[in-house]
């Protein structure tokens, strides 16, 4: 299996009231904090999709990632994911999709998803939390064409729900928490005893 990673971080975060990707979280920009889990997976193609405020965010990206700027970021996550698929190396067989605002995701959970992808190489592997499957999720190469056609703000969720027989889920409550507002950021910091 040849895995690549795509992290979606292109939105304007209108509910946050600022450049959310750069908000201080555990002493570093939120996006960088969230990327740490993916960095521990080892060497692989890693794309971060930016859109709004890309010029401000690019300088903080770690050197092991490549930036993709989605000019149509206003259309939502589906558009950002589809824009990234065109940049995948030809030898990539599986794509791990994550978000830049899920601060509780650790490499341990990502490796558990990867282990399931190794066991079920032709299936979609997704975190299960809240009301169903979601990201982080792994898609096999046979889905890349469908991912390239995504649009709108629902991202890959419709694809995860479309064929239940091709979906393997893994309970992953850490994925249930994402930060969309200043209050949620403060709650995260207070719950973990961290400072901005």
mmCIF file of C-alpha atoms in Angstrom:
data_model
loop_
_atom_site.group_PDB
_atom_site.id
_atom_site.type_symbol
_atom_site.label_atom_id
_atom_site.label_comp_id
_atom_site.label_asym_id
_atom_site.label_seq_id
_atom_site.Cartn_x
_atom_site.Cartn_y
_atom_site.Cartn_z
ATOM 1 C CA UNK A 1 0.000 0.000 0.000
ATOM 2 C CA UNK A 2 1.307 3.428 -0.974
ATOM 3 C CA UNK A 3 -0.458 6.022 1.162
ATOM 4 C CA UNK A 4 -0.762 9.776 0.670
ATOM 5 C CA UNK A 5 -2.250 12.316 3.071
ATOM 6 C CA UNK A 6 -4.496 15.268 2.282
ATOM 7 C CA UNK A 7 -5.330 17.754 5.037
ATOM 8 C CA UNK A 8 -8.185 20.135 4.292
ATOM 9 C CA UNK A 9 -7.622 23.637 5.685
ATOM 10 C CA UNK A 10 -8.967 25.968 3.012
ATOM 11 C CA UNK A 11 -11.988 27.538 4.677
ATOM 12 C CA UNK A 12 -12.360 31.118 5.841
ATOM 13 C CA UNK A 13 -13.601 30.034 9.294
ATOM 14 C CA UNK A 14 -16.234 32.770 9.345
ATOM 15 C CA UNK A 15 -17.635 31.500 12.668
ATOM 16 C CA UNK A 16 -14.206 31.744 14.287
ATOM 17 C CA UNK A 17 -13.651 35.432 13.641
ATOM 18 C CA UNK A 18 -10.055 35.255 12.482
ATOM 19 C CA UNK A 19 -7.581 32.995 10.718
ATOM 20 C CA UNK A 20 -8.480 29.800 12.562
ATOM 21 C CA UNK A 21 -5.574 27.817 11.120
ATOM 22 C CA UNK A 22 -3.166 30.214 12.878
ATOM 23 C CA UNK A 23 -4.982 30.389 16.225
ATOM 24 C CA UNK A 24 -2.629 29.470 19.071
ATOM 25 C CA UNK A 25 -3.297 26.009 20.376
ATOM 26 C CA UNK A 26 -0.902 24.314 22.819
ATOM 27 C CA UNK A 27 1.755 26.870 21.948
ATOM 28 C CA UNK A 28 1.620 26.648 18.171
ATOM 29 C CA UNK A 29 -0.699 27.379 15.244
ATOM 30 C CA UNK A 30 -3.729 25.080 15.279
ATOM 31 C CA UNK A 31 -2.975 23.681 11.832
ATOM 32 C CA UNK A 32 0.590 22.796 12.839
ATOM 33 C CA UNK A 33 -0.670 21.131 16.024
ATOM 34 C CA UNK A 34 -3.097 18.997 14.004
ATOM 35 C CA UNK A 35 -0.420 18.079 11.467
ATOM 36 C CA UNK A 36 1.830 16.532 14.135
ATOM 37 C CA UNK A 37 -0.189 13.311 14.204
ATOM 38 C CA UNK A 38 0.223 12.903 10.450
ATOM 39 C CA UNK A 39 3.948 13.683 10.610
ATOM 40 C CA UNK A 40 4.452 10.633 12.819
ATOM 41 C CA UNK A 41 3.125 8.279 10.143
ATOM 42 C CA UNK A 42 6.430 8.343 8.271
ATOM 43 C CA UNK A 43 7.491 9.556 4.866
ATOM 44 C CA UNK A 44 4.692 9.854 2.338
ATOM 45 C CA UNK A 45 3.236 12.460 0.020
ATOM 46 C CA UNK A 46 1.439 14.969 2.242
ATOM 47 C CA UNK A 47 -0.713 17.753 0.820
ATOM 48 C CA UNK A 48 -2.288 20.606 2.750
ATOM 49 C CA UNK A 49 -5.118 22.289 0.865
ATOM 50 C CA UNK A 50 -5.351 26.015 1.527
ATOM 51 C CA UNK A 51 -7.678 28.662 0.154
ATOM 52 C CA UNK A 52 -8.699 31.651 2.270
ATOM 53 C CA UNK A 53 -5.660 33.368 3.810
ATOM 54 C CA UNK A 54 -3.265 30.989 2.048
ATOM 55 C CA UNK A 55 -0.565 33.660 1.950
ATOM 56 C CA UNK A 56 -0.718 34.042 5.740
ATOM 57 C CA UNK A 57 -0.820 30.303 6.464
ATOM 58 C CA UNK A 58 1.854 29.069 4.050
ATOM 59 C CA UNK A 59 4.819 30.340 6.139
ATOM 60 C CA UNK A 60 3.912 28.108 9.105
ATOM 61 C CA UNK A 61 3.566 24.883 7.112
ATOM 62 C CA UNK A 62 6.207 22.287 8.010
ATOM 63 C CA UNK A 63 8.676 21.421 5.278
ATOM 64 C CA UNK A 64 7.440 17.826 4.971
ATOM 65 C CA UNK A 65 4.134 19.029 3.495
ATOM 66 C CA UNK A 66 3.268 20.415 0.080
ATOM 67 C CA UNK A 67 0.712 23.163 -0.347
ATOM 68 C CA UNK A 68 -2.185 23.031 -2.782
ATOM 69 C CA UNK A 69 -4.203 26.223 -3.148
ATOM 70 C CA UNK A 70 -7.828 25.657 -4.109
ATOM 71 C CA UNK A 71 -9.007 28.724 -6.038
ATOM 72 C CA UNK A 72 -12.606 27.565 -5.547
ATOM 73 C CA UNK A 73 -12.357 27.165 -1.757
ATOM 74 C CA UNK A 74 -15.618 29.061 -1.256
ATOM 75 C CA UNK A 75 -17.437 26.072 -2.728
ATOM 76 C CA UNK A 76 -16.516 23.981 0.319
ATOM 77 C CA UNK A 77 -14.630 20.869 1.374
ATOM 78 C CA UNK A 78 -15.690 18.797 -1.616
ATOM 79 C CA UNK A 79 -14.026 21.289 -3.920
ATOM 80 C CA UNK A 80 -10.851 21.303 -1.834
ATOM 81 C CA UNK A 81 -10.598 17.529 -1.801
ATOM 82 C CA UNK A 82 -11.181 17.261 -5.531
ATOM 83 C CA UNK A 83 -8.474 19.860 -6.177
ATOM 84 C CA UNK A 84 -5.944 17.803 -4.196
ATOM 85 C CA UNK A 85 -6.576 14.522 -6.009
ATOM 86 C CA UNK A 86 -5.010 15.889 -9.187
ATOM 87 C CA UNK A 87 -1.705 16.377 -7.348
ATOM 88 C CA UNK A 88 -1.340 12.800 -6.124
ATOM 89 C CA UNK A 89 1.719 10.877 -7.267
ATOM 90 C CA UNK A 90 0.925 8.134 -9.758
ATOM 91 C CA UNK A 91 2.071 5.352 -7.427
ATOM 92 C CA UNK A 92 -0.344 6.316 -4.621
ATOM 93 C CA UNK A 93 -2.848 3.525 -3.900
ATOM 94 C CA UNK A 94 -4.680 4.977 -0.882
ATOM 95 C CA UNK A 95 -5.565 8.468 0.297
ATOM 96 C CA UNK A 96 -5.912 9.444 3.955
ATOM 97 C CA UNK A 97 -8.107 12.530 4.304
ATOM 98 C CA UNK A 98 -7.985 14.635 7.460
ATOM 99 C CA UNK A 99 -8.915 18.093 8.723
ATOM 100 C CA UNK A 100 -6.781 20.905 10.072
ATOM 101 C CA UNK A 101 -9.063 21.561 13.049
ATOM 102 C CA UNK A 102 -9.323 18.165 14.808
ATOM 103 C CA UNK A 103 -6.852 18.718 17.664
ATOM 104 C CA UNK A 104 -7.389 15.406 19.466
ATOM 105 C CA UNK A 105 -6.376 13.128 16.603
ATOM 106 C CA UNK A 106 -3.147 11.261 17.340
ATOM 107 C CA UNK A 107 -0.915 9.019 15.235
ATOM 108 C CA UNK A 108 -2.186 6.008 17.190
ATOM 109 C CA UNK A 109 -5.704 6.430 15.825
ATOM 110 C CA UNK A 110 -4.452 7.127 12.307
ATOM 111 C CA UNK A 111 -2.337 3.965 12.381
ATOM 112 C CA UNK A 112 -5.416 1.996 13.455
ATOM 113 C CA UNK A 113 -7.238 3.269 10.354
ATOM 114 C CA UNK A 114 -4.237 2.373 8.192
ATOM 115 C CA UNK A 115 -4.174 -1.141 9.655
ATOM 116 C CA UNK A 116 -7.807 -1.592 8.597
ATOM 117 C CA UNK A 117 -6.955 -0.334 5.096
ATOM 118 C CA UNK A 118 -4.231 -2.984 4.883
ATOM 119 C CA UNK A 119 -6.756 -5.661 5.870
ATOM 120 C CA UNK A 120 -9.432 -4.328 3.481
ATOM 121 C CA UNK A 121 -7.476 -2.718 0.613
ATOM 122 C CA UNK A 122 -10.520 -2.178 -1.634
ATOM 123 C CA UNK A 123 -12.793 -0.661 0.988
ATOM 124 C CA UNK A 124 -13.258 2.802 2.432
ATOM 125 C CA UNK A 125 -12.061 3.120 6.023
ATOM 126 C CA UNK A 126 -13.610 5.862 8.153
ATOM 127 C CA UNK A 127 -13.672 7.111 11.709
ATOM 128 C CA UNK A 128 -17.040 6.580 13.385
ATOM 129 C CA UNK A 129 -18.331 9.239 15.759
ATOM 130 C CA UNK A 130 -21.405 11.357 16.325
ATOM 131 C CA UNK A 131 -24.055 10.529 13.761
ATOM 132 C CA UNK A 132 -22.014 8.344 11.437
ATOM 133 C CA UNK A 133 -18.773 7.954 9.498
ATOM 134 C CA UNK A 134 -16.441 10.848 8.827
ATOM 135 C CA UNK A 135 -12.837 11.904 8.545
ATOM 136 C CA UNK A 136 -10.139 10.905 9.076
ATOM 137 C CA UNK A 137 -10.934 8.427 6.340
ATOM 138 C CA UNK A 138 -8.957 6.361 3.859
ATOM 139 C CA UNK A 139 -10.026 5.849 0.248
ATOM 140 C CA UNK A 140 -8.580 3.291 -2.178
ATOM 141 C CA UNK A 141 -7.347 4.267 -5.614
ATOM 142 C CA UNK A 142 -10.544 3.069 -7.294
ATOM 143 C CA UNK A 143 -12.332 5.993 -5.591
ATOM 144 C CA UNK A 144 -9.937 8.700 -6.756
ATOM 145 C CA UNK A 145 -12.061 9.460 -9.816
ATOM 146 C CA UNK A 146 -15.130 9.990 -7.631
ATOM 147 C CA UNK A 147 -13.165 12.145 -5.199
ATOM 148 C CA UNK A 148 -11.983 14.291 -8.113
ATOM 149 C CA UNK A 149 -15.620 15.064 -8.969
ATOM 150 C CA UNK A 150 -16.665 16.180 -5.476
ATOM 151 C CA UNK A 151 -18.125 19.634 -4.995
ATOM 152 C CA UNK A 152 -19.997 21.549 -2.339
ATOM 153 C CA UNK A 153 -19.509 21.621 1.402
ATOM 154 C CA UNK A 154 -20.220 18.025 2.419
ATOM 155 C CA UNK A 155 -16.828 16.715 1.428
ATOM 156 C CA UNK A 156 -16.533 12.954 1.081
ATOM 157 C CA UNK A 157 -19.361 12.022 3.467
ATOM 158 C CA UNK A 158 -21.866 11.193 0.700
ATOM 159 C CA UNK A 159 -19.262 8.836 -0.751
ATOM 160 C CA UNK A 160 -18.796 7.133 2.620
ATOM 161 C CA UNK A 161 -22.546 6.616 2.913
ATOM 162 C CA UNK A 162 -23.171 5.558 -0.681
ATOM 163 C CA UNK A 163 -22.060 1.915 -0.495
ATOM 164 C CA UNK A 164 -22.348 0.462 3.025
ATOM 165 C CA UNK A 165 -20.862 -2.861 1.899
ATOM 166 C CA UNK A 166 -17.638 -1.058 0.958
ATOM 167 C CA UNK A 167 -17.310 0.821 4.246
ATOM 168 C CA UNK A 168 -15.341 -0.238 7.316
ATOM 169 C CA UNK A 169 -15.665 2.046 10.347
ATOM 170 C CA UNK A 170 -13.542 2.347 13.442
ATOM 171 C CA UNK A 171 -14.898 3.992 16.592
ATOM 172 C CA UNK A 172 -12.840 7.135 17.006
ATOM 173 C CA UNK A 173 -14.352 9.636 19.426
ATOM 174 C CA UNK A 174 -11.250 11.832 19.192
ATOM 175 C CA UNK A 175 -12.463 12.830 15.732
ATOM 176 C CA UNK A 176 -15.729 14.166 17.118
ATOM 177 C CA UNK A 177 -14.143 17.375 18.396
ATOM 178 C CA UNK A 178 -13.288 20.074 15.914
ATOM 179 C CA UNK A 179 -12.770 23.728 16.648
ATOM 180 C CA UNK A 180 -15.049 26.157 14.827
ATOM 181 C CA UNK A 181 -15.394 29.059 17.286
ATOM 182 C CA UNK A 182 -13.315 31.008 19.802
ATOM 183 C CA UNK A 183 -15.406 29.484 22.606
ATOM 184 C CA UNK A 184 -14.603 25.951 21.434
ATOM 185 C CA UNK A 185 -10.914 26.840 21.378
ATOM 186 C CA UNK A 186 -11.098 28.121 24.967
ATOM 187 C CA UNK A 187 -13.008 25.010 26.051
ATOM 188 C CA UNK A 188 -10.347 22.769 24.508
ATOM 189 C CA UNK A 189 -7.571 24.681 26.242
ATOM 190 C CA UNK A 190 -9.351 24.644 29.627
ATOM 191 C CA UNK A 191 -10.184 20.937 29.415
ATOM 192 C CA UNK A 192 -6.537 20.076 28.781
ATOM 193 C CA UNK A 193 -4.950 22.674 31.018
ATOM 194 C CA UNK A 194 -3.097 24.248 28.104
ATOM 195 C CA UNK A 195 -2.448 27.871 27.268
ATOM 196 C CA UNK A 196 -2.697 29.532 23.874
#
